[in-house]
mmCIF file of C-alpha atoms in Angstrom:
data_model
loop_
_atom_site.group_PDB
_atom_site.id
_atom_site.type_symbol
_atom_site.label_atom_id
_atom_site.label_comp_id
_atom_site.label_asym_id
_atom_site.label_seq_id
_atom_site.Cartn_x
_atom_site.Cartn_y
_atom_site.Cartn_z
ATOM 1 C CA MET A 1 70.787 41.235 -72.804
ATOM 2 C CA SER A 2 69.215 38.690 -75.075
ATOM 3 C CA GLY A 3 69.897 37.699 -78.646
ATOM 4 C CA PRO A 4 73.339 37.844 -80.273
ATOM 5 C CA ILE A 5 76.118 40.129 -79.071
ATOM 6 C CA PRO A 6 75.393 43.653 -80.352
ATOM 7 C CA LEU A 7 77.745 44.984 -83.018
ATOM 8 C CA GLN A 8 78.695 47.948 -80.840
ATOM 9 C CA TRP A 9 80.519 45.807 -78.271
ATOM 10 C CA PRO A 10 83.283 44.435 -80.486
ATOM 11 C CA LEU A 11 83.571 47.781 -82.261
ATOM 12 C CA ALA A 12 84.068 49.640 -78.960
ATOM 13 C CA LEU A 13 86.603 47.045 -77.798
ATOM 14 C CA SER A 14 88.402 47.345 -81.104
ATOM 15 C CA ALA A 15 88.539 51.158 -80.763
ATOM 16 C CA LEU A 16 89.975 50.858 -77.234
ATOM 17 C CA LEU A 17 92.597 48.304 -78.304
ATOM 18 C CA PHE A 18 93.589 50.419 -81.290
ATOM 19 C CA THR A 19 93.994 53.447 -79.007
ATOM 20 C CA LEU A 20 96.152 51.358 -76.687
ATOM 21 C CA GLY A 21 98.309 50.401 -79.666
ATOM 22 C CA VAL A 22 98.646 54.040 -80.733
ATOM 23 C CA VAL A 23 99.674 55.027 -77.194
ATOM 24 C CA GLY A 24 102.260 52.240 -77.194
ATOM 25 C CA VAL A 25 103.728 53.241 -80.558
ATOM 26 C CA LEU A 26 103.883 56.908 -79.566
ATOM 27 C CA THR A 27 105.270 56.583 -76.040
ATOM 28 C CA ARG A 28 107.595 53.569 -75.973
ATOM 29 C CA ARG A 29 111.228 53.998 -76.932
ATOM 30 C CA ASN A 30 112.126 50.340 -77.151
ATOM 31 C CA MET A 31 111.822 49.300 -80.773
ATOM 32 C CA ILE A 32 110.584 45.782 -79.964
ATOM 33 C CA GLN A 33 107.804 47.154 -77.824
ATOM 34 C CA VAL A 34 106.800 49.555 -80.597
ATOM 35 C CA PHE A 35 106.433 46.496 -82.832
ATOM 36 C CA MET A 36 104.342 44.727 -80.192
ATOM 37 C CA SER A 37 102.009 47.723 -80.066
ATOM 38 C CA LEU A 38 101.713 47.492 -83.848
ATOM 39 C CA GLU A 39 100.524 43.899 -83.463
ATOM 40 C CA LEU A 40 97.922 45.182 -80.993
ATOM 41 C CA MET A 41 96.619 47.627 -83.607
ATOM 42 C CA LEU A 42 96.502 44.910 -86.285
ATOM 43 C CA ASN A 43 94.493 42.712 -83.930
ATOM 44 C CA ALA A 44 92.048 45.548 -83.290
ATOM 45 C CA VAL A 45 91.534 45.879 -87.050
ATOM 46 C CA ASN A 46 90.972 42.119 -87.337
ATOM 47 C CA LEU A 47 88.337 42.316 -84.623
ATOM 48 C CA ASN A 48 86.540 45.056 -86.573
ATOM 49 C CA LEU A 49 86.607 42.962 -89.755
ATOM 50 C CA VAL A 50 85.237 39.872 -88.009
ATOM 51 C CA ALA A 51 82.509 41.879 -86.245
ATOM 52 C CA PHE A 52 81.320 43.433 -89.498
ATOM 53 C CA ALA A 53 81.536 40.086 -91.286
ATOM 54 C CA ARG A 54 79.075 38.696 -88.747
ATOM 55 C CA HIS A 55 76.874 41.784 -88.883
ATOM 56 C CA SER A 56 76.596 41.831 -92.672
ATOM 57 C CA GLU A 57 76.288 38.049 -92.913
ATOM 58 C CA SER A 58 79.180 37.846 -95.334
ATOM 59 C CA ILE A 59 82.291 35.674 -95.244
ATOM 60 C CA THR A 60 84.456 38.280 -97.016
ATOM 61 C CA GLY A 61 85.516 39.928 -93.767
ATOM 62 C CA GLN A 62 86.923 36.672 -92.445
ATOM 63 C CA VAL A 63 88.794 36.044 -95.697
ATOM 64 C CA PHE A 64 90.297 39.508 -95.409
ATOM 65 C CA VAL A 65 91.494 38.750 -91.871
ATOM 66 C CA LEU A 66 93.568 35.940 -93.407
ATOM 67 C CA PHE A 67 95.354 38.471 -95.610
ATOM 68 C CA VAL A 68 95.914 40.718 -92.590
ATOM 69 C CA PHE A 69 97.486 37.707 -90.841
ATOM 70 C CA THR A 70 99.802 37.231 -93.824
ATOM 71 C CA VAL A 71 100.897 40.844 -93.797
ATOM 72 C CA ALA A 72 101.343 40.770 -90.003
ATOM 73 C CA ALA A 73 103.573 37.703 -90.238
ATOM 74 C CA ALA A 74 105.651 39.294 -93.006
ATOM 75 C CA GLU A 75 105.873 42.533 -91.038
ATOM 76 C CA ALA A 76 107.018 40.755 -87.883
ATOM 77 C CA ALA A 77 109.675 38.738 -89.739
ATOM 78 C CA VAL A 78 111.146 41.657 -91.693
ATOM 79 C CA GLY A 79 110.802 44.089 -88.779
ATOM 80 C CA LEU A 80 112.590 41.822 -86.328
ATOM 81 C CA ALA A 81 115.329 41.194 -88.909
ATOM 82 C CA ILE A 82 115.769 44.973 -89.204
ATOM 83 C CA ILE A 83 115.917 45.186 -85.397
ATOM 84 C CA ILE A 84 118.674 42.562 -85.295
ATOM 85 C CA ALA A 85 120.649 44.323 -88.027
ATOM 86 C CA PHE A 86 120.182 47.652 -86.241
ATOM 87 C CA TYR A 87 121.245 46.257 -82.869
ATOM 88 C CA ARG A 88 124.333 44.752 -84.457
ATOM 89 C CA ASN A 89 125.380 48.154 -85.780
ATOM 90 C CA LYS A 90 124.352 50.449 -82.914
ATOM 91 C CA GLN A 91 124.219 48.225 -79.800
ATOM 92 C CA THR A 92 120.925 49.790 -78.780
ATOM 93 C CA LEU A 93 117.230 49.473 -79.487
ATOM 94 C CA ASN A 94 116.261 53.054 -78.708
ATOM 95 C CA VAL A 95 114.066 54.383 -81.529
ATOM 96 C CA ASP A 96 115.637 57.813 -81.084
ATOM 97 C CA GLU A 97 118.964 56.369 -82.249
ATOM 98 C CA PHE A 98 117.312 55.085 -85.419
ATOM 99 C CA ASN A 99 118.560 58.018 -87.505
ATOM 100 C CA LEU A 100 121.049 56.534 -89.961
ATOM 101 C CA LEU A 101 119.334 58.182 -92.932
ATOM 102 C CA LYS A 102 119.318 61.654 -91.382
ATOM 103 C CA TRP A 103 121.893 64.200 -92.477
ATOM 104 C CA MET B 1 73.219 35.513 -72.038
ATOM 105 C CA ALA B 2 76.213 33.257 -71.420
ATOM 106 C CA GLU B 3 77.593 34.512 -74.734
ATOM 107 C CA HIS B 4 77.441 38.087 -73.464
ATOM 108 C CA LEU B 5 79.160 37.227 -70.190
ATOM 109 C CA PHE B 6 81.939 35.395 -72.009
ATOM 110 C CA PHE B 7 82.390 38.327 -74.364
ATOM 111 C CA LEU B 8 82.644 40.749 -71.429
ATOM 112 C CA TYR B 9 85.204 38.507 -69.724
ATOM 113 C CA PHE B 10 87.334 38.174 -72.870
ATOM 114 C CA ALA B 11 87.077 41.905 -73.596
ATOM 115 C CA VAL B 12 88.111 43.005 -70.097
ATOM 116 C CA ALA B 13 90.898 40.418 -69.961
ATOM 117 C CA ALA B 14 92.166 41.437 -73.426
ATOM 118 C CA LEU B 15 92.218 45.089 -72.361
ATOM 119 C CA ILE B 16 94.089 44.286 -69.137
ATOM 120 C CA CYS B 17 96.615 42.163 -71.051
ATOM 121 C CA GLY B 18 97.021 44.957 -73.628
ATOM 122 C CA VAL B 19 97.648 47.590 -70.964
ATOM 123 C CA ALA B 20 100.147 45.333 -69.190
ATOM 124 C CA MET B 21 101.863 44.543 -72.494
ATOM 125 C CA VAL B 22 102.290 48.208 -73.411
ATOM 126 C CA SER B 23 103.346 49.331 -69.929
ATOM 127 C CA ARG B 24 105.886 46.631 -68.924
ATOM 128 C CA SER B 25 109.479 47.657 -69.444
ATOM 129 C CA ASN B 26 110.748 44.086 -69.140
ATOM 130 C CA LEU B 27 110.466 42.810 -72.708
ATOM 131 C CA LEU B 28 110.008 39.160 -71.732
ATOM 132 C CA HIS B 29 107.098 40.044 -69.466
ATOM 133 C CA ALA B 30 105.606 42.168 -72.232
ATOM 134 C CA ALA B 31 105.892 39.244 -74.660
ATOM 135 C CA LEU B 32 104.123 36.897 -72.241
ATOM 136 C CA TRP B 33 101.322 39.442 -71.718
ATOM 137 C CA MET B 34 101.085 39.597 -75.511
ATOM 138 C CA LEU B 35 100.580 35.804 -75.532
ATOM 139 C CA ALA B 36 97.685 36.137 -73.062
ATOM 140 C CA PHE B 37 96.254 38.956 -75.166
ATOM 141 C CA PHE B 38 96.333 36.858 -78.353
ATOM 142 C CA VAL B 39 94.615 33.927 -76.662
ATOM 143 C CA HIS B 40 91.821 36.149 -75.327
ATOM 144 C CA MET B 41 91.370 37.688 -78.767
ATOM 145 C CA ALA B 42 90.999 34.142 -80.121
ATOM 146 C CA GLY B 43 88.178 33.665 -77.607
ATOM 147 C CA ILE B 44 86.441 36.783 -78.884
ATOM 148 C CA PHE B 45 86.741 35.563 -82.478
ATOM 149 C CA LEU B 46 85.198 32.284 -81.368
ATOM 150 C CA LEU B 47 82.188 34.162 -79.993
ATOM 151 C CA LEU B 48 81.771 36.102 -83.249
ATOM 152 C CA ASN B 49 81.228 33.033 -85.473
ATOM 153 C CA ALA B 50 84.826 33.006 -86.693
ATOM 154 C CA GLU B 51 86.122 29.651 -85.498
ATOM 155 C CA PHE B 52 88.715 29.322 -88.266
ATOM 156 C CA ILE B 53 90.107 32.784 -87.512
ATOM 157 C CA ALA B 54 90.264 31.885 -83.815
ATOM 158 C CA ALA B 55 92.310 28.756 -84.585
ATOM 159 C CA LEU B 56 94.599 30.734 -86.887
ATOM 160 C CA GLN B 57 94.996 33.435 -84.247
ATOM 161 C CA VAL B 58 96.349 30.840 -81.817
ATOM 162 C CA MET B 59 98.543 29.130 -84.416
ATOM 163 C CA VAL B 60 99.953 32.123 -86.306
ATOM 164 C CA TYR B 61 100.069 34.814 -83.605
ATOM 165 C CA ALA B 62 100.457 32.891 -80.356
ATOM 166 C CA GLY B 63 102.487 30.194 -82.118
ATOM 167 C CA ALA B 64 104.706 31.654 -84.801
ATOM 168 C CA ILE B 65 104.883 35.414 -84.318
ATOM 169 C CA LEU B 66 105.224 35.298 -80.528
ATOM 170 C CA VAL B 67 108.023 32.714 -80.717
ATOM 171 C CA LEU B 68 109.793 34.962 -83.227
ATOM 172 C CA TYR B 69 109.547 37.859 -80.770
ATOM 173 C CA LEU B 70 110.827 35.728 -77.895
ATOM 174 C CA PHE B 71 113.763 34.526 -80.006
ATOM 175 C CA VAL B 72 114.772 38.083 -80.892
ATOM 176 C CA ILE B 73 114.401 39.293 -77.285
ATOM 177 C CA MET B 74 116.579 36.449 -76.050
ATOM 178 C CA LEU B 75 119.162 37.004 -78.804
ATOM 179 C CA LEU B 76 119.712 40.559 -77.628
ATOM 180 C CA ASP B 77 121.396 41.652 -74.425
ATOM 181 C CA VAL B 78 118.603 42.206 -71.923
ATOM 182 C CA ARG B 79 120.753 44.243 -69.513
ATOM 183 C CA GLU B 80 121.602 46.573 -72.356
ATOM 184 C CA LEU B 81 117.907 46.863 -73.255
ATOM 185 C CA ALA B 82 116.998 47.836 -69.686
ATOM 186 C CA LYS B 83 119.148 50.942 -70.076
ATOM 187 C CA VAL B 84 116.869 52.351 -72.772
ATOM 188 C CA ARG B 85 115.048 55.228 -71.153
ATOM 189 C CA GLN B 86 111.434 54.209 -71.530
ATOM 190 C CA ARG B 87 109.369 57.314 -71.952
ATOM 191 C CA HIS B 88 109.558 60.078 -74.507
ATOM 192 C CA ALA B 89 109.595 63.658 -73.250
ATOM 193 C CA SER B 90 106.306 64.225 -75.084
ATOM 194 C CA ALA B 91 104.740 60.964 -73.888
ATOM 195 C CA THR B 92 102.002 62.692 -71.889
ATOM 196 C CA VAL B 93 100.866 64.872 -74.787
ATOM 197 C CA ALA B 94 100.953 61.903 -77.162
ATOM 198 C CA SER B 95 98.904 59.748 -74.775
ATOM 199 C CA LEU B 96 96.387 62.558 -74.292
ATOM 200 C CA ILE B 97 95.881 63.021 -78.029
ATOM 201 C CA ALA B 98 95.574 59.260 -78.561
ATOM 202 C CA GLY B 99 93.140 59.024 -75.632
ATOM 203 C CA VAL B 100 90.923 61.767 -77.051
ATOM 204 C CA MET B 101 90.989 60.006 -80.428
ATOM 205 C CA GLY B 102 89.987 56.729 -78.787
ATOM 206 C CA ALA B 103 87.208 58.387 -76.768
ATOM 207 C CA ILE B 104 85.800 59.922 -79.965
ATOM 208 C CA MET B 105 85.861 56.527 -81.686
ATOM 209 C CA VAL B 106 84.089 54.822 -78.778
ATOM 210 C CA VAL B 107 81.427 57.545 -78.557
ATOM 211 C CA VAL B 108 80.778 57.432 -82.294
ATOM 212 C CA VAL B 109 80.450 53.644 -82.202
ATOM 213 C CA ALA B 110 78.240 53.633 -79.102
ATOM 214 C CA ARG B 111 75.867 56.311 -80.440
ATOM 215 C CA GLY B 112 75.677 54.895 -83.954
ATOM 216 C CA THR B 113 72.816 52.752 -85.148
ATOM 217 C CA PHE B 114 73.609 49.855 -87.418
ATOM 218 C CA ASN B 115 70.849 48.660 -89.692
ATOM 219 C CA PRO B 116 70.806 44.909 -90.124
ATOM 220 C CA ILE B 117 72.268 43.713 -93.423
ATOM 221 C CA HIS B 118 71.196 40.376 -94.793
ATOM 222 C CA GLY B 119 73.778 38.457 -96.802
ATOM 223 C CA ALA B 120 74.346 34.925 -97.993
ATOM 224 C CA ALA B 121 76.464 33.692 -95.081
ATOM 225 C CA THR B 122 73.901 33.618 -92.286
ATOM 226 C CA ALA B 123 74.738 32.144 -88.895
ATOM 227 C CA ALA B 124 72.526 29.146 -89.684
ATOM 228 C CA LEU B 125 74.384 28.478 -92.952
ATOM 229 C CA LEU B 126 77.770 28.824 -91.234
ATOM 230 C CA ALA B 127 76.602 26.387 -88.568
ATOM 231 C CA SER B 128 75.373 23.785 -91.078
ATOM 232 C CA GLN B 129 78.137 24.199 -93.678
ATOM 233 C CA GLY B 130 80.969 24.799 -91.242
ATOM 234 C CA ASN B 131 83.037 27.918 -90.847
ATOM 235 C CA VAL B 132 86.238 26.443 -92.330
ATOM 236 C CA GLU B 133 84.391 25.226 -95.424
ATOM 237 C CA SER B 134 82.738 28.615 -95.949
ATOM 238 C CA VAL B 135 86.043 30.490 -95.688
ATOM 239 C CA ALA B 136 87.762 27.931 -97.925
ATOM 240 C CA ILE B 137 85.102 28.175 -100.640
ATOM 241 C CA ALA B 138 85.417 31.975 -100.706
ATOM 242 C CA LEU B 139 89.216 31.798 -100.542
ATOM 243 C CA PHE B 140 89.662 29.340 -103.421
ATOM 244 C CA THR B 141 87.030 30.784 -105.754
ATOM 245 C CA THR B 142 86.458 34.520 -105.411
ATOM 246 C CA TYR B 143 89.764 35.377 -103.730
ATOM 247 C CA LEU B 144 92.101 32.943 -105.477
ATOM 248 C CA LEU B 145 94.408 35.616 -106.932
ATOM 249 C CA PRO B 146 94.830 37.527 -103.629
ATOM 250 C CA PHE B 147 95.519 34.173 -101.972
ATOM 251 C CA GLU B 148 98.355 33.454 -104.388
ATOM 252 C CA VAL B 149 99.707 36.994 -103.980
ATOM 253 C CA ALA B 150 99.710 36.437 -100.200
ATOM 254 C CA SER B 151 102.010 33.447 -100.664
ATOM 255 C CA LEU B 152 104.307 35.644 -102.763
ATOM 256 C CA ILE B 153 104.352 38.230 -99.940
ATOM 257 C CA LEU B 154 105.416 35.516 -97.503
ATOM 258 C CA LEU B 155 108.190 34.350 -99.852
ATOM 259 C CA VAL B 156 109.500 37.904 -100.253
ATOM 260 C CA ALA B 157 109.339 38.458 -96.486
ATOM 261 C CA MET B 158 111.260 35.233 -95.871
ATOM 262 C CA VAL B 159 114.017 36.149 -98.320
ATOM 263 C CA GLY B 160 114.104 39.719 -97.008
ATOM 264 C CA ALA B 161 114.353 38.653 -93.376
ATOM 265 C CA ILE B 162 117.248 36.290 -94.129
ATOM 266 C CA MET B 163 119.031 38.961 -96.181
ATOM 267 C CA LEU B 164 118.650 41.578 -93.443
ATOM 268 C CA ALA B 165 119.629 39.422 -90.488
ATOM 269 C CA LYS B 166 122.608 37.703 -92.097
ATOM 270 C CA ARG B 167 125.955 39.142 -91.073
ATOM 271 C CA ARG B 168 127.691 38.691 -94.410
ATOM 272 C CA LEU B 169 126.316 37.260 -97.615
#
């Protein structure tokens, strides 16, 4: 183990974290926790971008992470506003009850 | 060597925090595990020559987004939330499929060989010029238009969030 950290390490960690996020989104029923798992997946993607930015000796990957941050912040704000509006109407956060558009 | 040890620590800790975050049914506990997860991810970014991203990770995620989550959790009735049955009927199948997908990704990454690519932003240049300066130069020259569009996205999100959460307009 000498030299810089090999590219495979962050990539493997990123794959594991992304899988964890997918498991969270698929198995949790609480809408807030589904959103938290989404943040986990976004972070895994950011890790991939940063790792490849270092590997390819380019700053573009890090600039792109900034845009991912922007979208994550917007997603969190709008998503949590939707959650509040939903809770006000239905008094629950169960994703299974999120079926207002079904007929 | 020390770099590798730190990376292993941050990686294992981030994974543990992630698992705890996904598996807790108490939302406040999950949010606090998420805070620990974000901070450990910032440490990993620091090790990968992305100091600016690490600082932003702490400020934007651990600062702004996490506080937003905590506010919403505390606005809602926690006793009511505890009644939500936590697991789907098909949770096992879903976890299995996701696990197989993750295992495939890890195997592909571990068996792959990555040829070195040589670009302009070498580690030596980043160290002498500074990471923030390098990101800023790219952001305000090559990526100026996407940067401005990002501010527009934030404006739209702000207006949208207020519109959605307001009881009556």
